[in-house]
mmCIF file of C-alpha atoms and ligand atoms in Angstrom:
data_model
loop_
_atom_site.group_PDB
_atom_site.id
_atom_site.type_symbol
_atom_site.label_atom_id
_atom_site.label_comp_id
_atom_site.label_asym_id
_atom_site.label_seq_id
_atom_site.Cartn_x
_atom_site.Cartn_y
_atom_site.Cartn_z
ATOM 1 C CA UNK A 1 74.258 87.883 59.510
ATOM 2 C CA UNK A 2 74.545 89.091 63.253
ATOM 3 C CA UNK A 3 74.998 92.936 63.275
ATOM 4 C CA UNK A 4 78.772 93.542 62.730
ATOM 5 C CA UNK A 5 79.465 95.292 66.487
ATOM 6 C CA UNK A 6 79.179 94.112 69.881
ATOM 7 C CA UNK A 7 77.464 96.512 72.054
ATOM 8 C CA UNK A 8 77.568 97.992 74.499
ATOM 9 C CA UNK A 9 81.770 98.730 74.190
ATOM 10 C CA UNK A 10 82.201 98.535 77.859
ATOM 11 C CA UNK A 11 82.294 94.519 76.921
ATOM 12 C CA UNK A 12 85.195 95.378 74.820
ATOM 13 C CA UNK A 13 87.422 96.587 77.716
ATOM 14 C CA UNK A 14 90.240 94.083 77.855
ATOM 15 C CA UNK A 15 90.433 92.275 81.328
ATOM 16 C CA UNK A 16 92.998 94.360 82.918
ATOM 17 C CA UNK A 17 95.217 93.972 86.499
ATOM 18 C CA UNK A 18 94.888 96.783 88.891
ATOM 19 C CA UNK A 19 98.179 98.341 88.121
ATOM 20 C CA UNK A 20 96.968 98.358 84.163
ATOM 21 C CA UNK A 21 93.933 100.173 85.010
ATOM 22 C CA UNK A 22 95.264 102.771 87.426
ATOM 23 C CA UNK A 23 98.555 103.246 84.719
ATOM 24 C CA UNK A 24 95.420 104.231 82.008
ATOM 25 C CA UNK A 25 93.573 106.504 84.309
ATOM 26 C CA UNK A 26 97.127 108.027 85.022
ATOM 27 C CA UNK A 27 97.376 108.728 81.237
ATOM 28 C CA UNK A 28 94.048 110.054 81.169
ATOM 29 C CA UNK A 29 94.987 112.620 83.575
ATOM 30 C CA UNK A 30 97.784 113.902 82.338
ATOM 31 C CA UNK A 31 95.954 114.154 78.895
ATOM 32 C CA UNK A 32 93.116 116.308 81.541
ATOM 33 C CA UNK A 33 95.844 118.420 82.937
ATOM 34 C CA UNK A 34 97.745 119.051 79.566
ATOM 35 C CA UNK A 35 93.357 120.153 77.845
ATOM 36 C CA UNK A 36 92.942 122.395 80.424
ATOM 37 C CA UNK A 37 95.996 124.589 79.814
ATOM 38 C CA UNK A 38 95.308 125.112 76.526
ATOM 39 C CA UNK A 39 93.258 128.462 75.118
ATOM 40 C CA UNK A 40 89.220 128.217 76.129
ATOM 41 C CA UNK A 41 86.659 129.990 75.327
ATOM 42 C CA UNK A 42 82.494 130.514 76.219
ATOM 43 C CA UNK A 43 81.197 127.003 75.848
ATOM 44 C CA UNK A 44 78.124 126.489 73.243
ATOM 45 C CA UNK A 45 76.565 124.861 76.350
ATOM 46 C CA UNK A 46 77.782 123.736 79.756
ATOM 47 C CA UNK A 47 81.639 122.927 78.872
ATOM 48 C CA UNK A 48 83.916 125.411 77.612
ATOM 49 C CA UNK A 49 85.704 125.122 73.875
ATOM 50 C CA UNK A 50 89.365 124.030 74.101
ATOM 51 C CA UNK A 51 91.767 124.936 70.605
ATOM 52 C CA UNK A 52 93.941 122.463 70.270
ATOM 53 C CA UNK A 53 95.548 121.507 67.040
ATOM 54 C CA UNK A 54 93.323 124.344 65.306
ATOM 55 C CA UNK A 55 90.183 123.058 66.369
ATOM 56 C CA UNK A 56 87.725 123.252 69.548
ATOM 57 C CA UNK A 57 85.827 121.110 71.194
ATOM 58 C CA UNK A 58 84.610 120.148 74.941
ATOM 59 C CA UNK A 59 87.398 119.078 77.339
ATOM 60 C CA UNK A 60 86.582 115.336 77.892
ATOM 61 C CA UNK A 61 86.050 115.203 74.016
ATOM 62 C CA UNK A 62 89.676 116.178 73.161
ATOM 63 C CA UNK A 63 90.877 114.087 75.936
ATOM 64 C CA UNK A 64 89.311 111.029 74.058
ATOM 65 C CA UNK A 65 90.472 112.090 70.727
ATOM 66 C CA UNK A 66 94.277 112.514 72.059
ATOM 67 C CA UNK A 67 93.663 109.105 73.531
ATOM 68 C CA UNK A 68 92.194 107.999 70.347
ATOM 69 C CA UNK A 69 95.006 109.535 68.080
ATOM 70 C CA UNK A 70 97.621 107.694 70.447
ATOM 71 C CA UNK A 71 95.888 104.100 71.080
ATOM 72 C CA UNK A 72 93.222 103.609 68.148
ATOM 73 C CA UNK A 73 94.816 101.106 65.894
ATOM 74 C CA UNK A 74 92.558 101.253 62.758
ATOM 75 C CA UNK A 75 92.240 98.366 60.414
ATOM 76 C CA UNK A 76 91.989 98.297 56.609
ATOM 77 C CA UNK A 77 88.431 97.162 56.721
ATOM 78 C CA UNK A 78 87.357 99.559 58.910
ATOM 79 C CA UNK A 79 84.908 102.701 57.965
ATOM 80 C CA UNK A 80 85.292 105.597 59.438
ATOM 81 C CA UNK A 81 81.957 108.193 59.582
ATOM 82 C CA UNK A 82 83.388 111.648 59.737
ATOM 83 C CA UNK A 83 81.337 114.679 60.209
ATOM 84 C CA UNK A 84 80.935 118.209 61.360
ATOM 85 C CA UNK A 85 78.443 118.248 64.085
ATOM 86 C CA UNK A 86 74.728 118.451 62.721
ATOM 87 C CA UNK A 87 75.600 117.621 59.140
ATOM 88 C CA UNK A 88 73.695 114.545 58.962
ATOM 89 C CA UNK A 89 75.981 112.288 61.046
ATOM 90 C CA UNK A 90 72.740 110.402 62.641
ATOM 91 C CA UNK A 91 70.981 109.519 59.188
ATOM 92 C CA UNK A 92 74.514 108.413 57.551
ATOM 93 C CA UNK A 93 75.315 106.611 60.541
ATOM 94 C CA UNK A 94 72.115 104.575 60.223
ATOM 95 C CA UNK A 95 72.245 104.167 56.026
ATOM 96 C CA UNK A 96 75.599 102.651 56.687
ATOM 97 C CA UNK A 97 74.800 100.259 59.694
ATOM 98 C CA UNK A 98 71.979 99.246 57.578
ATOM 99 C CA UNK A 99 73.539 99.050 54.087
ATOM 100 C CA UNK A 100 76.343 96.651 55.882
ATOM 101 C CA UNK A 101 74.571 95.000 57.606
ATOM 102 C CA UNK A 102 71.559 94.713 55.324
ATOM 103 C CA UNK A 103 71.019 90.908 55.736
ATOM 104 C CA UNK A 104 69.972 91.579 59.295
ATOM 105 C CA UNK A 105 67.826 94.268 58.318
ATOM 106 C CA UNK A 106 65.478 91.845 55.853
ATOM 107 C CA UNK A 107 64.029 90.353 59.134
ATOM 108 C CA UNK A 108 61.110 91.739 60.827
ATOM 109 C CA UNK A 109 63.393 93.013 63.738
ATOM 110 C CA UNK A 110 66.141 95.379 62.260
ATOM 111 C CA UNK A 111 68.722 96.088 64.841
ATOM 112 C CA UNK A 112 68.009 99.878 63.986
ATOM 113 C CA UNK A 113 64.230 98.951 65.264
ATOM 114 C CA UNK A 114 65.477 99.136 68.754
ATOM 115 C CA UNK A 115 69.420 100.479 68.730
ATOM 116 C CA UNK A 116 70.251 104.498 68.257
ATOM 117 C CA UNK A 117 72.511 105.111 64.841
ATOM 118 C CA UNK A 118 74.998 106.392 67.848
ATOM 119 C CA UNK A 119 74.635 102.863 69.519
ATOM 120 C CA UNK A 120 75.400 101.151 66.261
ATOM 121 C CA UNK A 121 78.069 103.092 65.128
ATOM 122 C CA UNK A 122 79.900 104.172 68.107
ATOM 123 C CA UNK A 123 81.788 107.781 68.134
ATOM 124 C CA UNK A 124 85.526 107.397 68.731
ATOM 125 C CA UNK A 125 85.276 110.803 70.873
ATOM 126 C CA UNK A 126 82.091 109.979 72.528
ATOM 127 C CA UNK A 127 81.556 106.536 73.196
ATOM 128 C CA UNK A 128 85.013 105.069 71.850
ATOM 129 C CA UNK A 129 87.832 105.997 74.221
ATOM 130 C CA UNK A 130 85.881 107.434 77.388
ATOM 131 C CA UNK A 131 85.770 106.727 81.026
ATOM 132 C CA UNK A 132 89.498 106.606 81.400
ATOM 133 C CA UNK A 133 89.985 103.248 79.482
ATOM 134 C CA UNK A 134 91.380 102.497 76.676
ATOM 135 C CA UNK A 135 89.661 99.620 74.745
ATOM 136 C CA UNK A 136 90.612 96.247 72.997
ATOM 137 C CA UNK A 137 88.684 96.530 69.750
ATOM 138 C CA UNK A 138 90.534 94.205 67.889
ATOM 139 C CA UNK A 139 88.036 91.569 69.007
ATOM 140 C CA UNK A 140 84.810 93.358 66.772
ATOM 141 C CA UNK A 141 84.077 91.639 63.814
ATOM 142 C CA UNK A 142 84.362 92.849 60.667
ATOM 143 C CA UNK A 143 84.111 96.035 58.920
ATOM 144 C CA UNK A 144 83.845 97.644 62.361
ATOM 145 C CA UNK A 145 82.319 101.004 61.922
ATOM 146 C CA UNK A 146 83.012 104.299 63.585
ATOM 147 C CA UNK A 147 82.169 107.486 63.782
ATOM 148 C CA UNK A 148 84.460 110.278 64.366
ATOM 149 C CA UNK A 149 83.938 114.867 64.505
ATOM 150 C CA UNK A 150 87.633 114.779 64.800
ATOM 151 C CA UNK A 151 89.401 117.027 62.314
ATOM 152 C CA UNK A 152 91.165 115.609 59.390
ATOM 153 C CA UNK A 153 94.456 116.473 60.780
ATOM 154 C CA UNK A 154 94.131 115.136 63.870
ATOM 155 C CA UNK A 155 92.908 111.482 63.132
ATOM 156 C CA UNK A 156 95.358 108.655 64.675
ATOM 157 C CA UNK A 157 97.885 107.738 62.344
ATOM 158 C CA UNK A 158 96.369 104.555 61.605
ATOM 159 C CA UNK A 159 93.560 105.818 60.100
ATOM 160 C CA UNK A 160 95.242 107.283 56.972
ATOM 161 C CA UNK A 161 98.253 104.201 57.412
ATOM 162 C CA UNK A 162 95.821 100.930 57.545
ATOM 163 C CA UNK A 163 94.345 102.598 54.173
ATOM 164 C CA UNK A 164 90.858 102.082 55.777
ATOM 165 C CA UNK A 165 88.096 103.715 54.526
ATOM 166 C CA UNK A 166 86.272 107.316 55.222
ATOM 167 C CA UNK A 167 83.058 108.421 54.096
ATOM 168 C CA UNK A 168 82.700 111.800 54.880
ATOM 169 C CA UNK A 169 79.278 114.092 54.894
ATOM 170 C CA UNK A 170 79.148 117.982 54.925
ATOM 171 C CA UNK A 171 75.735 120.234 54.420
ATOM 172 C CA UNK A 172 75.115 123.741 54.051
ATOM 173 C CA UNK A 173 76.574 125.668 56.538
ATOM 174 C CA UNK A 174 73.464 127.995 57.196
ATOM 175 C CA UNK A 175 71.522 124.548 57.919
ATOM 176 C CA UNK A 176 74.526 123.320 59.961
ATOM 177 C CA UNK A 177 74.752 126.241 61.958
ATOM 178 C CA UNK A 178 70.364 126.459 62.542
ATOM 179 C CA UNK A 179 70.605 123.543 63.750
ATOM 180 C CA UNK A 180 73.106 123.654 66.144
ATOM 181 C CA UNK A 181 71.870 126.873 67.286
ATOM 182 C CA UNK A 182 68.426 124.746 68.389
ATOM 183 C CA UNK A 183 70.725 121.869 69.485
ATOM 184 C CA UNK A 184 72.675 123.945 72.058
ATOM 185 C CA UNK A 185 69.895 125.984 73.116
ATOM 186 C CA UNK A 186 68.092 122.395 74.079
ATOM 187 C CA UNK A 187 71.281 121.569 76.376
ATOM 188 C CA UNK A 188 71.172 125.261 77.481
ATOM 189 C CA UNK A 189 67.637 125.090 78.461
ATOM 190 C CA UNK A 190 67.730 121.893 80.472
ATOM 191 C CA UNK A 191 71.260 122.960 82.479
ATOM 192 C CA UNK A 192 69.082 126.121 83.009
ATOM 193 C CA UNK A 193 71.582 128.483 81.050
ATOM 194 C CA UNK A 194 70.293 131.201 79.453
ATOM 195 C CA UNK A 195 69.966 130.913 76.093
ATOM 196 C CA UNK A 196 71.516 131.559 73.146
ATOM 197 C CA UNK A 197 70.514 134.497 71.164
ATOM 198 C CA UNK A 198 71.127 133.884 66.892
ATOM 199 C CA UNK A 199 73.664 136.928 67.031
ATOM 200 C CA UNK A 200 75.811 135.567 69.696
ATOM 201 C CA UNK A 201 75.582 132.262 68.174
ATOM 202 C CA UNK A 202 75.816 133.396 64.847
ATOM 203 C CA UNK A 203 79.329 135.595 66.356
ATOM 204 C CA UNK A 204 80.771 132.236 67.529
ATOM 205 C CA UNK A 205 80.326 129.937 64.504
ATOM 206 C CA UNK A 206 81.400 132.953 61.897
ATOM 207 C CA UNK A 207 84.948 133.274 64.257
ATOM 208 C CA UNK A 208 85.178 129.039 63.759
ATOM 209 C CA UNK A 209 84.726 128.746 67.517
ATOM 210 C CA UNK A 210 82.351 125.854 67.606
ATOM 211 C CA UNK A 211 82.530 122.414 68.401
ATOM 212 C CA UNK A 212 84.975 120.303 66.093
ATOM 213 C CA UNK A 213 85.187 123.575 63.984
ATOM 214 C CA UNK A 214 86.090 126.038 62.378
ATOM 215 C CA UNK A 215 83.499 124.565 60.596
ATOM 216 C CA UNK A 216 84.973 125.644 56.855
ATOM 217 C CA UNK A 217 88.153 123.946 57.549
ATOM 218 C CA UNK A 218 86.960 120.977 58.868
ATOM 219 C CA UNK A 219 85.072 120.355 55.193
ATOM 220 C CA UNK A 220 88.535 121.751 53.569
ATOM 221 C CA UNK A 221 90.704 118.974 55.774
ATOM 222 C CA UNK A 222 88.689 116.098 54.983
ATOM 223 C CA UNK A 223 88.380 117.515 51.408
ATOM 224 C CA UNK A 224 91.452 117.431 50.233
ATOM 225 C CA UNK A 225 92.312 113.956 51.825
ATOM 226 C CA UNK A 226 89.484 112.619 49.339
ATOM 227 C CA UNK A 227 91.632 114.858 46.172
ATOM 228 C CA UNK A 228 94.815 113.177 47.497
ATOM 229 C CA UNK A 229 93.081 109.745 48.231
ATOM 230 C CA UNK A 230 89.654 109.529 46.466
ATOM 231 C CA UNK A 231 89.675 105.524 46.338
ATOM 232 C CA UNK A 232 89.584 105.906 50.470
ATOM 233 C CA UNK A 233 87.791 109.231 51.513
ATOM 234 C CA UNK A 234 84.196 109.729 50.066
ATOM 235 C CA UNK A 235 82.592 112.690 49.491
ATOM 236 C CA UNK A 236 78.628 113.127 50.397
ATOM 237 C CA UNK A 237 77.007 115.857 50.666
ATOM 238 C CA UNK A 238 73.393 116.153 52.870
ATOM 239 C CA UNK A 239 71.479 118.077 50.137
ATOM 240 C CA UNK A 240 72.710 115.715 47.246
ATOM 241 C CA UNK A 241 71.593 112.678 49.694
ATOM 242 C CA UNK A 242 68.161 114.098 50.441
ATOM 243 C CA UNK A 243 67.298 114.949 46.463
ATOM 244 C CA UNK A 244 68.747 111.262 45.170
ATOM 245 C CA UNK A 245 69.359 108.766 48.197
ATOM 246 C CA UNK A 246 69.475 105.933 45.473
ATOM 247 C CA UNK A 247 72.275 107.250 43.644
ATOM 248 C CA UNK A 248 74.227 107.826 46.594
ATOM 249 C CA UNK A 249 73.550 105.237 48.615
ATOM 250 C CA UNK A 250 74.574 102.885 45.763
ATOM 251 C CA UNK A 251 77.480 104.958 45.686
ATOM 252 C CA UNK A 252 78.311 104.504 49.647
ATOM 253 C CA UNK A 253 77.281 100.530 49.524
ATOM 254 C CA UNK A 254 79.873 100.426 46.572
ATOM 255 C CA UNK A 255 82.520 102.460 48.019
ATOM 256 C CA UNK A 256 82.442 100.178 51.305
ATOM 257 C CA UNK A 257 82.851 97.423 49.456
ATOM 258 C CA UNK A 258 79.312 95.927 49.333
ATOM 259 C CA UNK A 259 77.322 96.844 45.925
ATOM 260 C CA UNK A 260 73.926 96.070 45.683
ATOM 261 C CA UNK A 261 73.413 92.990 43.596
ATOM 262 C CA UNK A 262 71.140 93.032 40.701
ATOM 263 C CA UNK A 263 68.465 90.904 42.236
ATOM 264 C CA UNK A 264 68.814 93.108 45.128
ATOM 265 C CA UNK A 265 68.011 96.367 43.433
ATOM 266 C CA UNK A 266 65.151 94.152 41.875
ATOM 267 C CA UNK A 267 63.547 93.503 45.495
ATOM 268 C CA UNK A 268 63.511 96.763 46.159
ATOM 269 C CA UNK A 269 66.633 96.681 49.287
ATOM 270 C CA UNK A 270 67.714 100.055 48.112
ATOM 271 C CA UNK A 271 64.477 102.058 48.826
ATOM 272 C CA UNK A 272 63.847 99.506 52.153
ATOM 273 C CA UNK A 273 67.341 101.211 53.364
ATOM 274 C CA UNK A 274 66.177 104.710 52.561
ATOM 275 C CA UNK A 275 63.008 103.757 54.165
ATOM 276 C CA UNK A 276 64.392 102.639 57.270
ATOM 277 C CA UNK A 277 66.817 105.372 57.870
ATOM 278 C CA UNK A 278 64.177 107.982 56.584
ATOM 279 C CA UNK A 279 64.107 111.213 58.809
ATOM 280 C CA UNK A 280 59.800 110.043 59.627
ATOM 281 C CA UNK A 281 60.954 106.487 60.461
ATOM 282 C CA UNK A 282 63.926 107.127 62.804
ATOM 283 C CA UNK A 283 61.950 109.880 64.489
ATOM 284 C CA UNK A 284 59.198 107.641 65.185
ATOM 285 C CA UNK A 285 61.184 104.522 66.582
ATOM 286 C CA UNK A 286 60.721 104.480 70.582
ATOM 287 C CA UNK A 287 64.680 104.225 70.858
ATOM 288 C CA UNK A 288 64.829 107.516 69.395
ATOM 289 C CA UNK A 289 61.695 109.015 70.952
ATOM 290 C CA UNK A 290 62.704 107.569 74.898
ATOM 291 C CA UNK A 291 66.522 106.695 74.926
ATOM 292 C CA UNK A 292 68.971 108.752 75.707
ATOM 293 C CA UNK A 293 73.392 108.341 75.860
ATOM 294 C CA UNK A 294 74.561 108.928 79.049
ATOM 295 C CA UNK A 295 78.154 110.906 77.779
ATOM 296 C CA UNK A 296 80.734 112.452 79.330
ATOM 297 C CA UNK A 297 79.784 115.832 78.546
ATOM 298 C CA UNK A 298 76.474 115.049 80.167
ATOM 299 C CA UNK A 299 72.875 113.303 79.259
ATOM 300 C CA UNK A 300 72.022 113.657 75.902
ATOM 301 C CA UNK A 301 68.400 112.233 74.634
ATOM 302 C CA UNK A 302 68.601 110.187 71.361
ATOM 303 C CA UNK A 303 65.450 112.462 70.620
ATOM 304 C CA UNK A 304 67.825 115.955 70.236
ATOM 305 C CA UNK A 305 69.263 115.125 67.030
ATOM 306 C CA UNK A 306 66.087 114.828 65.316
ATOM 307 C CA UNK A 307 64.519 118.279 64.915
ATOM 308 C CA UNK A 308 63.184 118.741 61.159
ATOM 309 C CA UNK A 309 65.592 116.820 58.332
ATOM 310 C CA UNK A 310 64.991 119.033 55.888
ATOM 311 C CA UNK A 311 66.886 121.461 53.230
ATOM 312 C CA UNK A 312 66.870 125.688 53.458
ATOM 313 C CA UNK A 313 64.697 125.323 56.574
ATOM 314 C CA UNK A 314 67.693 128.024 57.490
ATOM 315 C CA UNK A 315 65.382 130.224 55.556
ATOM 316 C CA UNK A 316 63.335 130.508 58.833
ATOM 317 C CA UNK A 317 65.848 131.949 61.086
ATOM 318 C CA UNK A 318 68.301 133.961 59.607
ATOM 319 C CA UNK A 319 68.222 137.422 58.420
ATOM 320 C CA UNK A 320 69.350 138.304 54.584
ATOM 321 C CA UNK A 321 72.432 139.892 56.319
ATOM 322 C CA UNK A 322 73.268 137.070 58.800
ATOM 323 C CA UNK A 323 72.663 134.637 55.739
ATOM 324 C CA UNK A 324 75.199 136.803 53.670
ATOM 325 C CA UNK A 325 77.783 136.614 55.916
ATOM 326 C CA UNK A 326 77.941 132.909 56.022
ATOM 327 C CA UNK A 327 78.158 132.701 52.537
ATOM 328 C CA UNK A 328 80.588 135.279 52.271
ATOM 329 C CA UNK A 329 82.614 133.111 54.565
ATOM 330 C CA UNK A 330 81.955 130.148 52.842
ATOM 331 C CA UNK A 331 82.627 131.380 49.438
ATOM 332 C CA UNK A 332 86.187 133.184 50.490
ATOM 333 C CA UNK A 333 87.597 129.873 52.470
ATOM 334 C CA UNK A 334 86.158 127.469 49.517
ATOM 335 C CA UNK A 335 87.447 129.287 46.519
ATOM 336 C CA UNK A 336 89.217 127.329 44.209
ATOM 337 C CA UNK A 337 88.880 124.096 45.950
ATOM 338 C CA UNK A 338 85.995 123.082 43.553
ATOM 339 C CA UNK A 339 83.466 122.986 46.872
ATOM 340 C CA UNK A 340 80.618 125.296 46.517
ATOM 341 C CA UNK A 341 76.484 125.187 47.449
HETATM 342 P P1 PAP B 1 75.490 115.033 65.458
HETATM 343 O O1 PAP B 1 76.544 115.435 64.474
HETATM 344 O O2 PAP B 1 75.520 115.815 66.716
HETATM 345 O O3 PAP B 1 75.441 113.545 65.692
HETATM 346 P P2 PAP B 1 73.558 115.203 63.352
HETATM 347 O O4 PAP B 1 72.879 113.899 63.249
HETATM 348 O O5 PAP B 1 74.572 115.517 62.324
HETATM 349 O O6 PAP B 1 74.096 115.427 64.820
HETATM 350 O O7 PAP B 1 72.531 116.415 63.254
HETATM 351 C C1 PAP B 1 71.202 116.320 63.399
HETATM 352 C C2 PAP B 1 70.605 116.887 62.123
HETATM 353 O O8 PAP B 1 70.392 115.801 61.210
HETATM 354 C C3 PAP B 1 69.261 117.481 62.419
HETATM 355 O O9 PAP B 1 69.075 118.500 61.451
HETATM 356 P P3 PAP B 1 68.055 119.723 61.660
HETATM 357 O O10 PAP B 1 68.331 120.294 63.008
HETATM 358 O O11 PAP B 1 68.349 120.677 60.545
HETATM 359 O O12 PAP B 1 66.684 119.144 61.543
HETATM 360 C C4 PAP B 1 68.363 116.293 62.209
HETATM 361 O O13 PAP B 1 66.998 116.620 62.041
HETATM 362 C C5 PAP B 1 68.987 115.689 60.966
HETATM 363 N N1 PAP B 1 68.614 114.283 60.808
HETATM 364 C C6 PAP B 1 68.595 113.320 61.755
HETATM 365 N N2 PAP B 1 68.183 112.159 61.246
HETATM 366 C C7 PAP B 1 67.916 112.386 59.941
HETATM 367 C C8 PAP B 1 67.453 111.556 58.883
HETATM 368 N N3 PAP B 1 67.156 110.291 59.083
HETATM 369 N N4 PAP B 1 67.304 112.123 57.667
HETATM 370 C C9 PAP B 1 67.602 113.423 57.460
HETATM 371 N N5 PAP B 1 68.058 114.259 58.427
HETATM 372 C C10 PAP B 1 68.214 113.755 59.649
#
């Protein structure tokens, strides 16, 4: 089976008169004009955070997800791969691609040998709707994959209409918030900005001012979309994937409509997927040691969002107090919403 996408998505721009393309940069604009009048604040690195709609993120980001809400037609075969920033987006991008595509993946040259997750499972906010076109994606084959930070309430229409499919991923927030903290301070350090100390950082993410949060209400959104809709929003959670990534993967390749046959959990495909997308693996592969996406909000090496995979490496950073405060948090905004850690 070829691998379900064709990349890169600049071959999905639909041929397009003159008139067409100026008519979408004009749209783009106005989307610019209407961003940067909203409420900003300090940027985590070299953008400032924009609230619209309850939530923040980087200006050209919530240009594309306006553009995305108004243009993205979803389909009901389509996954979408929602996430908080640094909850695991990169591993679950890569255990879907693979679980999917898995036929491709039996060969000795898995498309994940030489493609980033983020290459195979484009980001409707990064890589989707950028560079002031809008694309034709109705020509991908099927299940086209996506992955999206955008808030729950914000998604385009389609997404909940169509009746396609979410799988969503959240992790502790004190792990979420560590490594964001080293994230940032990596784009800090190479824009030459000074960098971020834990209590300033630790200030933002507690007030929900980070990107695609609050953080605590991005979970809650997406949440209680899988209470109303549980046959079309899963639920993962990192911790839960890390201690039994058979269970749940078998759980995801179900849920997306392609259960491991019988004879396949014989051969062993289940642990060769874990394999694969396993923190050591991924971290190893030259794509991810060399590449690098060249984004709107700037260069970003494929090698930044691998830093150490692991559970309650929080542990390392964060004072008892600063650690008590985020669970404080987390325990006041999830009460009675059966979340917890
Ligand atoms: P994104 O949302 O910006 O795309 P994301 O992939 O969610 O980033 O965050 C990276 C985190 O996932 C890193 O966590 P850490 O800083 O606590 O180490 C990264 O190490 C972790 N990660 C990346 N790939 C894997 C993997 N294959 N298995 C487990 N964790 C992973």
């Amino acid at each position: 089976m070829a691998h379900s996408q064709s990349y890169p998505l600049s071959k999905c721009l639909p041929s397009q008169t003159k008139e067409e393309m100026e008519n979408q940069k004009r749209t783009y604009q106005s989307f610019r004009r209407l961003v940067s009048t909203l409420l900003s604040f300090d940027g985590v690195a070299n953008h400032p955070l924009y609230c619209y709609n309850g939530w923040y993120a980087a200006l050209p980001l919530l240009v594309s997800a306006i553009v995305a809400r108004e243009h993205f037609k979803a389909q009901p075969a389509d996954v979408l791969l929602a996430t908080c920033p640094k909850t695991g987006t990169t591993w679950l991008k890569a255990l879907l691609f693979a679980t999917v595509n898995r036929s491709s993946h039996t060969n000795s040259h898995p498309p994940l040998a030489t493609l980033s997750p983020h290459q195979c499972v484009p980001s409707l906010e990064f890589s989707v709707c950028v560079n002031d076109r809008i694309p034709d994606l109705d020509a991908l084959s099927s299940p086209r994959l996506f992955g999206t930070h955008i808030p729950f309430q914000s998604l385009p229409a389609s997404v909940i209409d169509s009746g396609c499919r979410i799988v969503y991923l959240y992790r502790d927030p004190k792990d979420c918030f560590i490594s964001l903290w080293h994230f940032v301070n990596k784009l800090r350090a190479k824009d030459n900005i000074e960098l971020w100390t834990l209590d300033e950082a630790l200030e933002h993410f507690s007030n929900g001012i980070s990107p695609f949060g609050p953080y605590w209400e991005h979970v809650l959104g997406y949440w209680n979309g899988h209470l109303e809709r549980p046959q079309k929003v899963l639920f993962l959670k990192y911790e839960e994937l890390m201690q039994h990534p058979k269970v749940h993967l078998k759980r995801l390749a179900e849920f997306v409509g392609s259960p491991f046959t019988e004879d396949e959990e014989k051969e062993g495909v289940v642990e060769g997927i874990i394999r694969l997308c396993s923190f050591e693996n991924m971290s190893n592969s030259e794509v991810n040691k060399i590449g690098r996406a060249e984004l709107e909000v700037g260069t970003v090496e494929y090698s930044l969002f691998f830093r150490r995979g692991d559970v309650g490496g929080w542990a390392n950073h964060l004072t008892p107090e600063m650690a008590r405060r985020l669970e404080e948090i987390t325990e006041s905004k999830f009460r009675g919403s059966g979340l917890s850690f």
